[in-house]
Tab-separated table of C-alpha atoms and ligand atoms in Angstrom:
chain	number	residue	atom	x	y	z
A	523	MET	CA	102.303	85.755	131.839
A	524	ILE	CA	105.824	84.814	130.757
A	525	ILE	CA	106.170	84.086	127.053
A	526	GLU	CA	108.895	82.162	125.283
A	527	GLY	CA	111.055	84.096	122.826
A	528	CYS	CA	113.354	82.549	120.214
A	529	MET	CA	112.595	78.867	120.763
A	530	THR	CA	113.108	76.668	117.742
A	531	SER	CA	109.950	75.819	115.866
A	532	HIS	CA	109.437	72.485	114.139
A	533	ALA	CA	108.512	73.973	110.762
A	534	VAL	CA	111.248	73.826	108.124
A	535	THR	CA	112.597	76.548	105.847
A	536	PRO	CA	111.896	80.086	107.062
A	537	LEU	CA	110.342	82.526	104.658
A	538	PRO	CA	113.032	84.977	103.505
A	539	PRO	CA	112.496	88.567	104.701
A	540	LEU	CA	110.946	90.927	102.206
A	541	VAL	CA	112.965	94.161	102.059
A	542	LEU	CA	111.005	97.100	100.677
A	543	ASP	CA	113.512	99.006	98.578
A	544	HIS	CA	111.282	101.522	96.784
A	545	PRO	CA	113.073	104.881	96.312
A	546	LEU	CA	110.334	106.709	98.260
A	547	ILE	CA	110.848	104.373	101.195
A	548	LYS	CA	114.629	104.820	101.092
A	549	HIS	CA	114.281	108.602	100.932
A	550	LYS	CA	111.812	108.848	103.809
A	551	LEU	CA	113.731	106.366	105.933
A	552	THR	CA	116.924	108.383	105.559
A	553	HIS	CA	115.195	111.528	106.834
A	554	LEU	CA	113.520	109.536	109.614
A	555	ARG	CA	116.904	108.362	110.854
A	556	ARG	CA	118.379	111.869	111.122
A	557	ALA	CA	118.985	112.930	114.718
A	558	GLU	CA	117.743	116.451	113.942
A	559	THR	CA	114.317	115.334	112.654
A	560	SER	CA	111.677	116.834	114.966
A	561	THR	CA	108.924	114.840	116.677
A	562	ALA	CA	106.401	116.304	114.217
A	563	GLY	CA	108.600	115.424	111.270
A	564	PHE	CA	109.240	111.946	112.650
A	565	ARG	CA	105.499	111.313	113.027
A	566	ARG	CA	104.771	112.532	109.522
A	567	LEU	CA	107.491	110.349	108.032
A	568	VAL	CA	106.362	107.265	109.994
A	569	ARG	CA	102.818	107.834	108.784
A	570	GLU	CA	103.981	108.134	105.179
A	571	LEU	CA	106.226	105.086	105.490
A	572	SER	CA	103.429	103.039	107.011
A	573	LEU	CA	101.178	103.935	104.078
A	574	LEU	CA	103.810	102.614	101.698
A	575	MET	CA	104.354	99.502	103.818
A	576	CYS	CA	100.613	98.874	104.008
A	577	TYR	CA	100.415	98.969	100.217
A	578	GLU	CA	102.814	96.000	100.119
A	579	ALA	CA	101.489	94.265	103.225
A	580	THR	CA	97.988	94.059	101.758
A	581	ARG	CA	99.089	92.734	98.358
A	582	GLU	CA	97.642	89.259	99.051
A	583	LEU	CA	94.222	90.384	100.322
A	584	PRO	CA	91.402	88.577	98.531
A	585	LEU	CA	89.032	90.458	96.232
A	586	GLU	CA	85.434	89.777	95.284
A	587	PRO	CA	83.545	90.890	92.193
A	588	ILE	CA	81.023	93.728	92.452
A	589	GLU	CA	78.667	95.065	89.801
A	590	ILE	CA	78.902	98.834	89.508
A	591	GLN	CA	77.687	101.525	87.177
A	592	THR	CA	80.197	103.996	85.714
A	593	PRO	CA	78.853	107.227	84.158
A	594	LEU	CA	79.015	105.350	80.824
A	595	GLU	CA	77.961	101.750	81.438
A	596	PRO	CA	77.684	98.927	83.951
A	597	MET	CA	80.814	96.939	84.669
A	598	GLN	CA	82.120	94.298	87.017
A	599	GLY	CA	84.620	95.800	89.431
A	600	GLU	CA	86.480	94.278	92.360
A	601	GLN	CA	86.465	95.105	96.028
A	602	LEU	CA	88.174	93.710	99.098
A	603	ALA	CA	86.371	90.553	100.158
A	604	GLY	CA	85.189	91.451	103.612
A	605	PRO	CA	86.958	92.424	106.777
A	606	ASP	CA	89.283	89.437	106.972
A	607	VAL	CA	92.328	91.487	107.816
A	608	CYS	CA	93.413	93.070	111.069
A	609	PHE	CA	96.358	95.050	112.376
A	610	ILE	CA	98.069	94.141	115.618
A	611	SER	CA	100.264	96.749	117.251
A	612	ILE	CA	103.085	95.781	119.573
A	613	LEU	CA	102.934	98.515	122.208
A	614	ARG	CA	103.920	101.194	122.341
A	615	ALA	CA	105.883	102.107	119.237
A	616	GLY	CA	103.720	99.916	117.003
A	617	ASN	CA	100.920	102.463	117.425
A	618	GLY	CA	102.943	104.918	115.358
A	619	LEU	CA	102.496	102.687	112.317
A	620	LEU	CA	98.736	102.366	112.699
A	621	ASP	CA	97.655	105.770	111.384
A	622	GLY	CA	99.048	105.234	107.904
A	623	MET	CA	97.827	101.652	107.758
A	624	LEU	CA	94.314	102.672	108.833
A	625	ASP	CA	94.279	105.467	106.240
A	626	LEU	CA	94.435	102.730	103.605
A	627	VAL	CA	92.326	100.038	105.323
A	628	PRO	CA	89.997	102.054	107.583
A	629	PHE	CA	87.620	99.167	108.281
A	630	ALA	CA	90.309	96.867	109.702
A	631	PRO	CA	89.994	96.060	113.404
A	632	VAL	CA	93.090	96.636	115.538
A	633	GLY	CA	94.545	94.483	118.284
A	634	HIS	CA	97.193	95.492	120.803
A	635	ILE	CA	99.775	93.464	122.659
A	636	GLY	CA	101.997	94.893	125.376
A	637	LEU	CA	105.106	93.122	126.620
A	638	TYR	CA	107.889	94.135	128.931
A	639	ARG	CA	111.178	92.494	129.691
A	640	ASP	CA	111.536	91.230	133.251
A	641	PRO	CA	114.827	92.838	134.375
A	642	GLU	CA	115.818	89.741	136.374
A	643	THR	CA	114.760	86.820	134.204
A	644	LEU	CA	114.997	88.823	130.928
A	645	GLU	CA	111.812	86.990	129.867
A	646	ALA	CA	109.053	88.761	127.937
A	647	VAL	CA	106.057	89.330	130.200
A	648	GLU	CA	102.641	90.246	128.813
A	649	TYR	CA	100.903	93.230	130.444
A	650	TYR	CA	98.156	93.885	127.875
A	651	LEU	CA	96.367	91.882	125.206
A	652	LYS	CA	93.198	92.772	123.345
A	653	LEU	CA	92.552	91.163	119.980
A	654	PRO	CA	89.797	91.465	117.379
A	655	SER	CA	87.208	88.693	117.081
A	656	GLN	CA	87.847	85.778	114.720
A	657	VAL	CA	91.579	86.358	114.749
A	658	SER	CA	92.144	82.823	113.454
A	659	SER	CA	90.497	83.540	110.106
A	660	ARG	CA	92.039	86.969	109.582
A	661	ARG	CA	95.288	87.956	107.949
A	662	CYS	CA	97.071	89.561	110.906
A	663	ILE	CA	99.464	92.361	109.999
A	664	VAL	CA	101.656	92.817	113.074
A	665	VAL	CA	103.275	96.240	113.322
A	666	ASP	CA	106.358	97.258	115.298
A	667	PRO	CA	108.841	99.775	113.898
A	668	MET	CA	111.965	98.051	115.257
A	669	LEU	CA	112.939	94.372	114.988
A	670	ALA	CA	116.026	94.592	117.215
A	671	THR	CA	116.873	91.411	119.172
A	672	GLY	CA	113.666	89.779	117.945
A	673	HIS	CA	112.772	88.530	121.434
A	674	SER	CA	109.659	90.626	121.938
A	675	ALA	CA	108.481	90.100	118.359
A	676	ALA	CA	108.884	86.330	118.728
A	677	ALA	CA	107.142	86.373	122.112
A	678	ALA	CA	104.286	88.507	120.757
A	679	ILE	CA	103.754	86.150	117.842
A	680	THR	CA	103.889	83.106	120.125
A	681	ARG	CA	101.082	84.680	122.135
A	682	LEU	CA	99.056	85.610	119.042
A	683	LYS	CA	99.334	82.025	117.812
A	684	GLU	CA	98.182	80.777	121.228
A	685	LYS	CA	95.114	82.981	120.728
A	686	GLY	CA	94.474	81.349	117.350
A	687	ALA	CA	96.188	83.659	114.845
A	688	ARG	CA	97.452	81.640	111.880
A	689	LYS	CA	98.090	84.007	108.967
A	690	LEU	CA	100.689	86.419	110.287
A	691	LEU	CA	102.859	89.030	108.628
A	692	PHE	CA	105.393	90.980	110.691
A	693	THR	CA	106.099	94.497	109.429
A	694	CYS	CA	108.810	96.825	110.687
A	695	LEU	CA	110.765	99.842	109.558
A	696	LEU	CA	114.196	98.645	110.658
A	697	SER	CA	115.497	95.180	111.407
A	698	THR	CA	118.797	93.486	112.209
A	699	PRO	CA	120.245	90.163	111.072
A	700	GLU	CA	120.006	88.991	114.720
A	701	GLY	CA	116.351	89.991	115.021
A	702	ILE	CA	115.415	88.350	111.755
A	703	ALA	CA	117.249	85.140	112.727
A	704	CYS	CA	115.499	85.072	116.111
A	705	LEU	CA	112.039	85.590	114.668
A	706	GLN	CA	112.630	83.121	111.829
A	707	LYS	CA	113.890	80.509	114.280
A	708	ALA	CA	110.810	80.818	116.457
A	709	HIS	CA	108.291	81.376	113.653
A	710	PRO	CA	109.604	80.264	110.268
A	711	ASP	CA	106.072	80.489	108.859
A	712	VAL	CA	105.789	84.228	109.527
A	713	GLN	CA	106.774	86.551	106.704
A	714	ILE	CA	108.933	89.488	107.796
A	715	MET	CA	108.541	92.723	105.852
A	716	THR	CA	111.095	95.438	106.570
A	717	CYS	CA	112.312	98.674	105.013
A	718	SER	CA	115.938	98.016	105.960
A	719	ILE	CA	118.202	95.361	107.454
A	720	ASP	CA	120.650	97.441	109.479
A	721	ARG	CA	124.155	96.404	110.522
A	722	GLY	CA	123.286	95.042	113.974
A	723	LEU	CA	122.857	95.904	117.642
A	724	ASP	CA	124.938	97.989	120.015
A	725	GLU	CA	125.706	96.990	123.618
A	726	HIS	CA	122.309	98.355	124.753
A	727	SER	CA	120.438	96.380	122.056
A	728	TYR	CA	119.782	99.510	119.990
A	729	ILE	CA	119.774	99.032	116.247
A	730	VAL	CA	122.827	100.562	114.538
A	731	PRO	CA	122.932	102.790	112.633
A	732	GLY	CA	119.206	102.774	113.473
A	733	LEU	CA	117.132	105.784	114.396
A	734	GLY	CA	117.254	105.758	118.187
A	735	ASP	CA	114.297	104.902	120.392
A	736	ALA	CA	111.315	104.790	118.056
A	737	GLY	CA	108.766	105.157	120.870
A	738	ASP	CA	110.498	108.175	122.360
A	739	ARG	CA	110.874	109.847	118.989
A	740	LEU	CA	107.235	109.197	118.092
A	741	PHE	CA	105.752	110.311	121.364
A	742	GLY	CA	108.218	113.074	122.242
A	743	THR	CA	109.371	111.380	125.444
A	744	ARG	CA	113.086	111.694	124.727
B	461	URA	N1	113.756	99.759	119.940
B	461	URA	C1	113.960	101.020	119.506
B	461	URA	O1	113.092	101.873	119.624
B	461	URA	N2	115.144	101.331	118.952
B	461	URA	C2	116.120	100.428	118.789
B	461	URA	O2	117.173	100.758	118.249
B	461	URA	C3	115.893	99.108	119.248
B	461	URA	C4	114.700	98.806	119.816
């Protein structure tokens, strides 16, 4: 299936990107970017960064009251109101962000979407899609470490919306002004959460200064 990328949407003002600028995030991101960081180190840092991102990405999750007993007295606490959240990984590098996210929200179901770029038409083509049930009522936290051109992110979100997803948040480690503009143009209703807006893209559509190929660095396929 061919999916449209950065087509203009009819909705109005795009949500501004949320840049996570916590010192821990900046520190870990710097070490993640280093060319000499090993695969093991890269994985550990991505896991730690995704924990920190998840903390922010889940800020709006609804709570419900629950009566509990402390060692001293009963009290009314709060707990997450049911499993109305899910993670959706854009294959394959998105999977690297799942471990940390699932450490914090272990009950969340996980969807996967796989897209490749047709070398002739340059269109995004879907090769895999498996989503949790009731995706339309869930807050969908879409994970992909790199928002580069924005084409595959926009195409993935178009497809998720076709499947009923409505409450979508796109989370990434690195982004570019071009990628943000593309995604905002196609999906102005989707909040983008990123740890950094890098300078731009090189002639091969790699993010610069970037961190290289996130999938290769995560899975040791360099
Ligand atoms: N995907 C990557 O893994 N790295 C980039 O720089 C751009 C896209």
